[in-house]
Coordinates of C-alpha atoms in Angstrom, one line a residue:
Chain A
M1 CA -6.3 32.1 22.8
I2 CA -6.2 28.4 22.0
A3 CA -2.5 27.8 21.9
N4 CA -2.3 24.0 22.5
I5 CA -4.6 21.5 21.0
T6 CA -4.5 17.8 21.6
I7 CA -6.5 15.4 19.4
V8 CA -7.0 12.0 20.8
G9 CA -8.1 8.7 19.3
G10 CA -8.3 5.2 20.7
T11 CA -9.7 6.1 24.1
H12 CA -11.9 3.2 23.2
G13 CA -9.7 0.7 21.4
N14 CA -12.3 -0.6 19.0
E15 CA -13.5 2.8 17.8
T16 CA -11.5 2.9 14.6
S17 CA -12.3 6.3 13.0
G18 CA -10.6 8.4 15.6
I19 CA -7.7 5.9 15.7
Q20 CA -7.3 6.1 11.9
L21 CA -7.6 9.9 11.8
V22 CA -4.8 10.3 14.4
R23 CA -2.6 7.7 12.5
N24 CA -3.2 9.5 9.2
W25 CA -2.5 13.0 10.6
Q26 CA 0.6 11.6 12.3
Q27 CA 1.8 10.0 9.1
F28 CA 0.7 12.6 6.5
G29 CA 0.7 15.6 8.8
V30 CA -2.2 17.8 9.8
P31 CA -3.8 19.4 6.6
S32 CA -1.7 22.3 5.6
A33 CA -4.4 25.0 6.3
Y34 CA -3.9 24.3 10.0
K35 CA -0.1 24.2 10.1
G36 CA -0.2 27.5 12.2
L37 CA -1.9 25.7 15.1
S38 CA 0.0 23.7 17.7
I39 CA -1.7 20.3 17.4
D40 CA -0.6 17.1 19.1
C41 CA -2.1 13.9 17.8
Y42 CA -2.2 11.0 20.3
L43 CA -3.5 7.5 20.7
S44 CA -4.5 7.0 24.3
N45 CA -5.2 3.4 25.1
M46 CA -2.7 1.4 23.0
A47 CA -3.3 -1.9 24.8
A48 CA -7.0 -1.7 24.0
I49 CA -6.2 -0.7 20.4
D50 CA -3.9 -3.6 19.9
A51 CA -6.5 -6.0 21.4
N52 CA -9.3 -4.4 19.3
V53 CA -11.5 -4.0 22.4
R54 CA -13.2 -1.0 24.0
F55 CA -11.0 -1.4 27.1
V56 CA -8.8 -4.1 28.7
E57 CA -10.1 -3.9 32.3
E58 CA -12.3 -0.9 32.7
D59 CA -13.6 2.0 30.6
L60 CA -10.8 4.6 30.3
N61 CA -13.4 7.3 29.5
R62 CA -14.9 6.9 33.0
Q63 CA -11.7 7.2 35.0
F64 CA -11.2 11.0 35.2
T65 CA -13.4 12.2 38.1
P66 CA -11.5 14.1 40.8
A67 CA -12.3 11.2 43.2
L68 CA -10.9 8.5 41.0
L69 CA -7.8 10.5 40.1
A70 CA -7.2 11.1 43.8
R71 CA -7.2 7.4 44.9
Q72 CA -4.8 4.5 44.3
P73 CA -5.6 3.2 40.8
Q74 CA -7.0 -0.4 40.9
C75 CA -6.9 -1.5 37.2
Q76 CA -5.0 -1.0 34.0
E77 CA -7.1 1.8 32.7
A78 CA -7.1 3.6 36.1
R79 CA -3.3 3.5 36.0
L80 CA -3.3 4.8 32.4
A81 CA -5.7 7.6 33.5
H82 CA -3.3 8.6 36.3
A83 CA -0.4 8.6 33.8
L84 CA -2.3 10.8 31.3
N85 CA -3.4 13.1 34.1
Q86 CA 0.3 13.5 35.0
Q87 CA 1.3 14.0 31.4
W88 CA -1.5 16.4 30.3
G89 CA -2.8 17.7 33.6
P90 CA -3.2 17.6 36.4
K91 CA -6.9 18.2 35.8
G92 CA -7.7 21.8 36.5
E93 CA -4.1 22.9 35.7
S94 CA -3.6 21.6 32.2
D95 CA -1.6 23.4 29.5
I96 CA -3.9 21.9 26.9
D97 CA -6.3 24.7 25.8
L98 CA -8.5 22.3 23.9
L99 CA -8.6 18.5 24.1
I100 CA -10.6 16.9 21.3
D101 CA -11.4 13.2 22.0
I102 CA -12.7 11.3 19.0
H103 CA -15.3 8.5 19.4
N104 CA -17.7 6.5 17.3
T105 CA -20.9 4.7 18.1
T106 CA -23.1 1.9 16.8
S107 CA -26.0 4.3 17.1
A108 CA -27.1 6.4 14.1
M109 CA -26.1 9.6 15.7
G110 CA -24.4 11.1 12.5
A111 CA -21.7 13.6 13.3
T112 CA -22.3 14.7 16.9
L113 CA -20.3 17.3 18.8
I114 CA -20.4 16.7 22.6
I115 CA -19.7 19.7 24.8
L116 CA -19.6 19.7 28.6
Q117 CA -20.5 23.3 29.2
A118 CA -22.4 26.1 27.5
D119 CA -20.0 29.1 28.2
E120 CA -19.2 31.6 25.5
F121 CA -16.4 29.6 23.9
H122 CA -18.5 26.4 23.6
T123 CA -21.6 28.4 22.5
Q124 CA -19.6 30.0 19.7
L125 CA -18.0 26.7 18.8
A126 CA -21.3 24.9 18.6
R127 CA -22.9 27.6 16.4
Y128 CA -19.8 27.6 14.2
V129 CA -19.7 23.8 13.7
K130 CA -23.5 23.7 13.1
Q131 CA -23.1 26.4 10.5
Q132 CA -20.3 24.6 8.6
M133 CA -22.0 21.2 9.0
P134 CA -25.8 21.8 9.2
E135 CA -26.3 18.0 9.5
A136 CA -24.2 17.9 12.7
N137 CA -25.9 17.4 16.1
I138 CA -24.7 19.3 19.2
L139 CA -25.1 17.4 22.4
V140 CA -24.7 19.3 25.7
E141 CA -23.8 17.2 28.7
D142 CA -23.8 20.0 31.3
E143 CA -25.9 18.2 33.9
K144 CA -22.8 18.6 36.2
P145 CA -19.8 21.0 36.2
P146 CA -17.2 20.0 33.5
A147 CA -14.6 19.2 36.1
E148 CA -16.9 16.6 37.7
H149 CA -17.1 14.6 34.4
A150 CA -15.2 11.2 34.2
Y151 CA -14.3 11.7 30.6
L152 CA -10.7 11.8 29.3
C153 CA -11.4 15.2 27.6
S154 CA -12.1 16.7 30.9
I155 CA -8.4 16.8 31.7
G156 CA -7.9 19.7 29.2
K157 CA -8.6 23.3 30.0
R158 CA -11.5 22.8 27.6
G159 CA -12.6 19.3 26.5
I160 CA -14.9 18.2 23.8
M161 CA -15.8 14.9 22.1
I162 CA -16.5 14.1 18.5
E163 CA -19.0 11.1 18.4
V164 CA -19.9 9.7 15.0
G165 CA -22.2 6.8 14.0
A166 CA -23.4 4.4 13.0
Q167 CA -20.2 2.3 12.9
P168 CA -19.8 -1.2 14.3
Q169 CA -17.0 -1.7 16.8
G170 CA -13.8 -2.7 15.1
V171 CA -15.0 -1.6 11.7
L172 CA -13.8 1.5 9.8
R173 CA -16.4 3.0 7.4
A174 CA -15.4 5.6 4.9
D175 CA -18.6 7.6 5.4
V176 CA -18.0 7.7 9.2
Y177 CA -14.3 8.6 8.7
D178 CA -15.3 11.4 6.4
L179 CA -17.8 12.9 8.9
T180 CA -15.2 12.6 11.7
E181 CA -12.6 14.4 9.7
R182 CA -15.0 17.1 8.5
M183 CA -16.1 17.8 12.1
A184 CA -12.4 17.9 13.3
L185 CA -11.6 20.4 10.5
A186 CA -14.7 22.5 11.4
I187 CA -13.5 22.7 15.0
L188 CA -10.0 23.7 13.9
D189 CA -11.5 26.3 11.5
F190 CA -13.3 27.7 14.5
V191 CA -10.1 27.8 16.6
K192 CA -8.3 29.7 13.8
A193 CA -11.2 32.2 13.8
Y194 CA -11.3 32.4 17.6
N195 CA -7.6 33.0 17.8
S196 CA -7.7 35.8 15.3
D197 CA -10.8 37.3 16.9
S198 CA -12.7 36.8 13.7
V199 CA -15.5 34.5 14.7
P200 CA -18.6 35.8 12.9
E201 CA -21.7 36.8 14.8
L202 CA -23.9 33.6 14.5
P203 CA -27.5 33.0 15.4
P204 CA -28.4 30.6 18.2
C205 CA -28.4 26.9 17.1
D206 CA -30.5 23.9 18.1
V207 CA -28.8 21.6 20.7
F208 CA -29.8 18.5 22.6
R209 CA -29.3 18.5 26.4
F210 CA -28.8 15.1 28.0
I211 CA -31.3 14.1 30.7
E212 CA -30.9 10.4 31.6
N213 CA -30.2 6.9 30.4
I214 CA -33.1 4.5 29.9
T215 CA -32.6 0.8 30.4
F216 CA -34.2 -2.1 28.6
P217 CA -37.1 -3.8 30.4
L218 CA -35.6 -6.6 32.4
S219 CA -36.9 -9.7 34.1
E220 CA -36.4 -10.2 37.9
D221 CA -33.3 -12.2 37.1
G222 CA -31.9 -9.5 34.9
E223 CA -32.7 -10.9 31.4
R224 CA -33.8 -8.5 28.7
L225 CA -37.5 -8.8 27.9
A226 CA -37.5 -6.5 24.8
M227 CA -35.5 -5.0 22.0
I228 CA -35.5 -1.5 20.6
H229 CA -38.7 -1.0 18.5
P230 CA -38.0 -0.8 14.8
A231 CA -39.7 2.6 14.7
L232 CA -37.1 3.9 17.1
Q233 CA -34.0 2.1 15.7
D234 CA -31.7 4.5 13.7
N235 CA -33.8 7.5 14.6
D236 CA -31.4 9.2 17.0
F237 CA -32.3 12.8 17.9
A238 CA -35.8 12.5 16.4
P239 CA -38.6 13.4 18.9
V240 CA -40.5 10.7 20.7
S241 CA -43.7 11.7 22.4
A242 CA -46.0 9.8 24.9
G243 CA -47.7 6.9 23.3
E244 CA -45.0 6.3 20.6
P245 CA -43.3 2.8 20.6
V246 CA -39.8 2.5 22.0
F247 CA -39.5 -1.2 22.8
L248 CA -40.7 -4.4 21.2
S249 CA -41.0 -7.2 23.7
F250 CA -40.0 -10.7 22.8
D251 CA -43.6 -11.9 22.9
G252 CA -44.3 -9.4 20.2
Q253 CA -45.9 -6.5 22.2
P254 CA -44.8 -2.9 21.5
Q255 CA -44.1 -0.8 24.6
T256 CA -44.7 2.9 24.4
W257 CA -43.0 6.0 25.8
Q258 CA -44.6 7.6 28.8
G259 CA -43.9 11.2 29.7
E260 CA -42.6 14.4 28.2
T261 CA -41.4 14.4 24.6
I262 CA -37.7 13.3 24.4
Y263 CA -35.0 13.2 21.8
P264 CA -33.4 9.7 22.2
H265 CA -29.8 9.2 21.2
F266 CA -27.2 6.5 21.8
I267 CA -30.0 4.2 20.7
N268 CA -28.8 0.5 20.8
E269 CA -25.2 1.4 21.4
A270 CA -23.2 -1.8 21.6
A271 CA -20.9 -0.7 24.4
Y272 CA -23.8 -0.2 26.8
H273 CA -24.7 -3.9 26.5
K274 CA -23.6 -4.9 30.0
L275 CA -25.4 -1.9 31.6
H276 CA -28.6 -2.7 29.6
V277 CA -28.8 0.9 28.5
A278 CA -31.3 1.1 25.6
F279 CA -30.9 4.8 24.9
A280 CA -30.2 8.2 26.4
T281 CA -32.8 11.0 26.5
A282 CA -32.4 14.7 25.8
T283 CA -34.5 17.8 25.5
K284 CA -34.1 20.2 22.6
A285 CA -32.9 23.7 23.3
Q286 CA -31.3 26.7 21.7
L287 CA -27.7 27.7 22.4
Chain B
M1 CA -37.2 -37.6 5.6
I2 CA -36.0 -34.8 8.0
A3 CA -36.8 -36.3 11.4
N4 CA -34.5 -34.4 13.7
I5 CA -33.7 -30.7 13.4
T6 CA -31.3 -28.8 15.6
I7 CA -31.4 -25.0 15.6
V8 CA -28.2 -23.4 17.1
G9 CA -27.5 -19.9 18.2
G10 CA -24.5 -18.4 19.9
T11 CA -21.8 -20.3 18.0
H12 CA -20.4 -16.7 18.0
G13 CA -21.2 -15.3 21.4
N14 CA -21.8 -11.7 20.3
E15 CA -24.1 -12.5 17.4
T16 CA -27.3 -11.7 19.2
S17 CA -30.2 -12.5 16.7
G18 CA -29.6 -16.3 16.7
I19 CA -29.1 -16.3 20.5
Q20 CA -32.4 -14.4 21.0
L21 CA -34.3 -16.6 18.5
V22 CA -33.2 -19.7 20.4
R23 CA -34.0 -18.2 23.8
N24 CA -37.5 -17.0 22.5
W25 CA -38.3 -20.4 21.0
Q26 CA -37.1 -22.1 24.2
Q27 CA -39.3 -19.9 26.3
F28 CA -42.4 -19.4 24.2
G29 CA -42.1 -22.6 22.1
V30 CA -41.6 -23.1 18.4
P31 CA -44.4 -21.4 16.5
S32 CA -47.4 -23.8 16.6
A33 CA -47.4 -24.5 12.8
Y34 CA -44.2 -26.4 13.3
K35 CA -45.2 -28.5 16.4
G36 CA -45.2 -31.6 14.3
L37 CA -41.4 -31.3 13.7
S38 CA -38.8 -32.5 16.1
I39 CA -36.9 -29.4 16.8
D40 CA -34.1 -29.0 19.4
C41 CA -33.1 -25.4 20.1
Y42 CA -29.6 -25.0 21.5
L43 CA -27.0 -22.3 22.5
S44 CA -23.6 -23.6 21.6
N45 CA -20.9 -21.4 23.2
M46 CA -22.3 -20.2 26.5
A47 CA -18.9 -18.9 27.8
A48 CA -18.7 -16.6 24.8
I49 CA -22.3 -15.6 25.1
D50 CA -21.8 -14.7 28.8
A51 CA -18.7 -12.7 27.9
N52 CA -20.4 -11.1 24.9
V53 CA -17.5 -12.0 22.6
R54 CA -17.2 -13.9 19.4
F55 CA -15.1 -16.6 21.1
V56 CA -13.0 -17.0 24.3
E57 CA -9.9 -18.5 22.8
E58 CA -10.5 -19.5 19.2
D59 CA -13.3 -19.4 16.7
L60 CA -15.7 -22.3 17.5
N61 CA -17.0 -22.2 13.9
R62 CA -13.5 -23.2 12.6
Q63 CA -13.0 -26.3 14.8
F64 CA -15.0 -29.0 13.0
T65 CA -12.6 -30.3 10.3
P66 CA -12.0 -34.0 10.5
A67 CA -8.3 -33.2 11.2
L68 CA -9.1 -30.9 14.2
L69 CA -11.7 -33.3 15.6
A70 CA -9.2 -36.2 15.4
R71 CA -6.4 -34.5 17.4
Q72 CA -6.1 -33.5 21.1
P73 CA -8.0 -30.2 21.6
Q74 CA -5.7 -27.3 22.5
C75 CA -8.1 -24.5 23.5
Q76 CA -11.5 -23.9 25.1
E77 CA -13.4 -23.9 21.8
A78 CA -11.6 -27.0 20.5
R79 CA -12.7 -28.8 23.7
L80 CA -16.2 -27.5 23.2
A81 CA -16.1 -28.7 19.5
H82 CA -15.1 -32.2 20.6
A83 CA -17.9 -32.3 23.2
L84 CA -20.5 -31.2 20.6
N85 CA -19.1 -33.7 18.1
Q86 CA -19.6 -36.4 20.8
Q87 CA -23.1 -35.1 21.6
W88 CA -24.4 -34.5 18.1
G89 CA -22.1 -36.6 15.9
P90 CA -19.7 -38.0 15.4
K91 CA -19.4 -36.1 12.2
G92 CA -20.5 -38.3 9.4
E93 CA -22.7 -40.4 11.7
S94 CA -25.0 -37.8 13.2
D95 CA -28.7 -38.4 14.0
I96 CA -29.4 -34.8 13.2
D97 CA -30.9 -34.6 9.8
L98 CA -30.7 -30.9 9.5
L99 CA -28.5 -28.6 11.6
I100 CA -29.3 -24.9 11.2
D101 CA -26.7 -22.6 12.7
I102 CA -27.7 -18.9 13.0
H103 CA -25.3 -16.1 12.5
N104 CA -25.2 -12.4 11.9
T105 CA -22.7 -10.1 10.3
T106 CA -21.7 -6.4 10.3
S107 CA -21.9 -6.6 6.5
A108 CA -25.1 -5.6 4.7
M109 CA -25.8 -9.1 3.4
G110 CA -29.5 -9.0 4.2
A111 CA -31.0 -12.5 4.9
T112 CA -28.5 -15.0 3.4
L113 CA -28.8 -18.7 3.4
I114 CA -25.4 -20.5 3.3
I115 CA -25.4 -24.0 1.9
L116 CA -22.3 -26.2 1.7
Q117 CA -23.5 -28.5 -1.2
A118 CA -25.8 -28.3 -4.2
D119 CA -27.4 -31.7 -4.1
E120 CA -31.1 -32.2 -4.7
F121 CA -32.2 -31.4 -1.1
H122 CA -30.2 -28.2 -0.9
T123 CA -31.2 -27.1 -4.4
Q124 CA -34.9 -27.6 -3.6
L125 CA -34.3 -25.8 -0.2
A126 CA -32.6 -22.9 -1.9
R127 CA -35.3 -22.4 -4.5
Y128 CA -38.0 -22.7 -1.9
V129 CA -36.5 -20.1 0.4
K130 CA -35.8 -17.8 -2.5
Q131 CA -39.5 -18.1 -3.6
Q132 CA -40.8 -17.3 0.0
M133 CA -38.3 -14.5 0.5
P134 CA -37.3 -13.0 -2.8
E135 CA -35.0 -10.6 -1.1
A136 CA -32.9 -13.5 0.4
N137 CA -29.5 -14.3 -0.9
I138 CA -28.3 -17.9 -1.4
L139 CA -24.6 -18.4 -0.9
V140 CA -23.1 -21.7 -2.0
E141 CA -19.8 -22.6 -0.3
D142 CA -19.2 -25.9 -2.1
E143 CA -15.5 -25.2 -3.0
K144 CA -14.8 -28.4 -1.0
P145 CA -16.8 -31.4 0.1
P146 CA -19.3 -30.6 3.0
A147 CA -17.5 -32.9 5.4
E148 CA -14.2 -31.0 4.9
H149 CA -15.7 -27.8 6.2
A150 CA -14.7 -26.5 9.6
Y151 CA -18.2 -25.2 10.4
L152 CA -20.2 -26.3 13.4
C153 CA -23.2 -27.1 11.1
S154 CA -21.1 -29.7 9.2
I155 CA -21.6 -32.1 12.2
G156 CA -25.2 -32.7 11.0
K157 CA -26.2 -35.1 8.3
R158 CA -27.0 -31.8 6.5
G159 CA -25.8 -28.5 7.8
I160 CA -26.8 -24.9 6.7
M161 CA -26.3 -21.4 8.1
I162 CA -28.5 -18.4 8.3
E163 CA -26.4 -15.2 8.0
V164 CA -28.1 -11.9 8.4
G165 CA -26.8 -8.3 8.4
A166 CA -26.0 -5.6 8.9
Q167 CA -25.9 -5.8 12.7
P168 CA -23.1 -4.7 15.0
Q169 CA -21.6 -7.3 17.3
G170 CA -23.4 -7.4 20.6
V171 CA -26.4 -5.4 19.3
L172 CA -29.9 -6.8 18.6
R173 CA -31.7 -5.0 15.8
A174 CA -35.4 -5.7 15.4
D175 CA -35.1 -5.7 11.6
V176 CA -32.3 -8.3 11.6
Y177 CA -34.2 -10.4 14.1
D178 CA -37.3 -10.3 11.9
L179 CA -35.3 -11.4 8.8
T180 CA -33.6 -14.2 10.8
E181 CA -36.9 -15.5 12.1
R182 CA -38.6 -15.3 8.7
M183 CA -35.7 -17.3 7.1
A184 CA -35.8 -19.9 9.9
L185 CA -39.6 -20.3 9.3
A186 CA -39.1 -20.5 5.5
I187 CA -36.6 -23.4 6.1
L188 CA -39.1 -25.2 8.4
D189 CA -41.9 -24.7 5.9
F190 CA -39.7 -26.4 3.3
V191 CA -38.9 -29.3 5.7
K192 CA -42.7 -29.8 6.2
A193 CA -43.2 -29.9 2.4
Y194 CA -40.2 -32.1 1.9
N195 CA -41.3 -34.6 4.6
S196 CA -44.8 -34.8 3.0
D197 CA -43.4 -35.1 -0.5
S198 CA -45.2 -31.9 -1.5
V199 CA -42.3 -29.6 -2.5
P200 CA -43.6 -27.8 -5.6
E201 CA -41.7 -27.8 -8.8
L202 CA -39.7 -24.6 -8.7
P203 CA -37.6 -22.8 -11.3
P204 CA -33.8 -22.4 -10.9
C205 CA -32.8 -19.5 -8.7
D206 CA -29.9 -17.2 -8.6
V207 CA -27.1 -18.1 -6.2
F208 CA -23.7 -16.8 -5.4
R209 CA -20.8 -19.2 -5.3
F210 CA -17.9 -18.3 -3.0
I211 CA -14.5 -17.9 -4.7
E212 CA -11.9 -16.4 -2.3
N213 CA -11.3 -13.8 0.5
I214 CA -9.6 -10.5 -0.5
T215 CA -7.4 -8.8 2.1
F216 CA -6.9 -5.1 2.6
P217 CA -3.8 -3.5 1.1
L218 CA -1.1 -3.8 3.8
S219 CA 2.2 -2.1 4.4
E220 CA 5.4 -4.2 4.7
D221 CA 4.9 -4.2 8.5
G222 CA 1.2 -5.3 8.2
E223 CA -0.5 -2.0 8.7
R224 CA -3.6 -1.3 6.6
L225 CA -3.1 1.3 3.9
A226 CA -6.8 1.7 2.8
M227 CA -10.4 1.2 3.9
I228 CA -13.4 -0.1 1.9
H229 CA -14.4 2.5 -0.7
P230 CA -17.7 4.2 0.0
A231 CA -19.0 3.0 -3.3
L232 CA -18.5 -0.7 -2.2
Q233 CA -19.6 -0.3 1.4
D234 CA -23.1 -1.8 2.1
N235 CA -23.3 -3.1 -1.5
D236 CA -22.9 -6.8 -0.7
F237 CA -23.9 -9.1 -3.6
A238 CA -23.9 -6.3 -6.2
P239 CA -21.6 -6.9 -9.1
V240 CA -18.1 -5.2 -9.3
S241 CA -16.3 -5.2 -12.6
A242 CA -12.8 -4.3 -13.6
G243 CA -12.0 -0.6 -13.0
E244 CA -14.6 -0.1 -10.3
P245 CA -13.4 1.2 -6.9
V246 CA -13.1 -1.2 -4.0
F247 CA -10.6 0.5 -1.7
L248 CA -9.9 4.1 -0.7
S249 CA -6.3 4.5 0.5
F250 CA -5.6 6.7 3.5
D251 CA -3.8 9.3 1.2
G252 CA -7.1 9.6 -0.6
Q253 CA -6.6 7.5 -3.7
P254 CA -9.2 5.0 -4.9
Q255 CA -8.0 1.5 -5.8
T256 CA -10.0 -0.4 -8.4
W257 CA -10.9 -4.0 -8.9
Q258 CA -8.8 -5.9 -11.5
G259 CA -10.1 -9.1 -13.1
E260 CA -13.4 -10.8 -13.8
T261 CA -16.7 -9.4 -12.5
I262 CA -17.3 -10.5 -8.9
Y263 CA -20.1 -10.3 -6.3
P264 CA -18.5 -9.1 -3.1
H265 CA -20.0 -10.1 0.3
F266 CA -18.9 -10.1 3.9
I267 CA -17.8 -6.5 3.0
N268 CA -16.1 -4.9 6.1
E269 CA -17.1 -7.7 8.5
A270 CA -15.9 -6.8 12.0
A271 CA -14.9 -10.4 12.9
Y272 CA -12.3 -10.6 10.1
H273 CA -10.4 -7.6 11.6
K274 CA -7.4 -9.6 12.7
L275 CA -7.1 -11.5 9.4
H276 CA -7.4 -8.2 7.4
V277 CA -10.1 -9.7 5.2
A278 CA -11.8 -6.9 3.4
F279 CA -14.5 -8.9 1.6
A280 CA -15.2 -12.3 0.0
T281 CA -15.8 -12.7 -3.7
A282 CA -18.4 -14.9 -5.5
T283 CA -19.6 -15.6 -9.0
K284 CA -23.3 -15.6 -9.8
A285 CA -24.9 -18.8 -11.0
Q286 CA -28.2 -20.6 -11.3
L287 CA -29.2 -23.5 -9.0

């Protein structure tokens, strides 16, 4: 039974679609079909939202590991994480049955549902969302136990993320907003079916399972030597095999992928600028 | 005679294509066909580039009015503007015959050449660029005399801007980089022809002439009530006539354009977030 749902926007203060969805649902109410659910809509990092930045001091969505929550907070977002953990948690003992944290990305990832585990609930959820939104992508980040994740949504008993793109930071696009809302409603439809024990039997669906982040080629003094190849740009979740171009160096040479076939995503995400992350890789699987 | 050319990137520190073009031409040299020209490549706001932000305190590209250059600078970018005016100017007495300032935008403006006056030089330049790059847009911002503009490029004897999009802030896209470089080379081709008195006779070309900025609908306490309508998004420089939708309010109602036919541009530009500018309008004309 999913009794308590919390929907969060503004974990990154310049990701506008989740912020606007929360504001709209706060102002106009959750759509009437879902009035029977207990839904709390919340903006998490108000200081970052007001400043129209991802974060003020450090990434709020990397503050929720057990280790970080156990130690004295050292920055504004760490203090906020401790306060949210107090309010919604503590992690591992939360009353929130499902925490939905809404994000957007400059990568052309379309409407992506990120789940942190592949247990029965999340498997059913993924299949249901994929059936309602065949264009949706399901990304499974279960390379570690859910409780070990640093994500805000990991405070909840169950935590998932909606990640939609492409949308520049600080910009609200109607198409991205629409995908975000449609995915949120698909999740709430699933919860209604789950609670009334009427989830249909659904076939396995395609998912992408995170492997690792790939960084840009860098010089010895840390300067980028290449950009994303135009053949890779905007092609999130399409397969890339050995020999296919992934980078274009600034002297005009393509650089190709070496290794097993991968499904790149978060291609050219603005927020990974400082880390020089070019894209993340995934395998394709069935859930 | 265009003897001295200065090409500037990083006037906005998170507009990566101009920054990368300047870095590449500094490292690899200007393409050999242009070795005969005296070209200085320069990054203007290093502090903003290092921080990956548009500006540190205030917009550098709004600091170059005669009034602001005459008064004691009050912020980091104003001090930088005074220093650049010292180095390259003073405004009105510059040795730089052509200052090319490179920008990018989150709006889908393609490759746009912005000129501040429609004299013979700029008319020939516009026609030449348009002939070499038929997909280019020419935007004329001559609603005031060039010297009255606040733009960095207005320090030069002649000043123009390259503005390419759509590209998120802090992201470098290969397609945007390519358009940027192609437009820079088209401008340098024109300068070579101009200097050798061999500019061909060219027919008038279509241009867009800036009228005004349009703000988002706001509540009494300054909150946005609408987003850009999906029919307008990504349609920079396409005509919008009375009755056509421009906004979609958060309660789901389209809001239509009232008045003469306009050519919107800078649609949903991230940098105008604080000012709540939704788009700029223009008329279409021949130059």
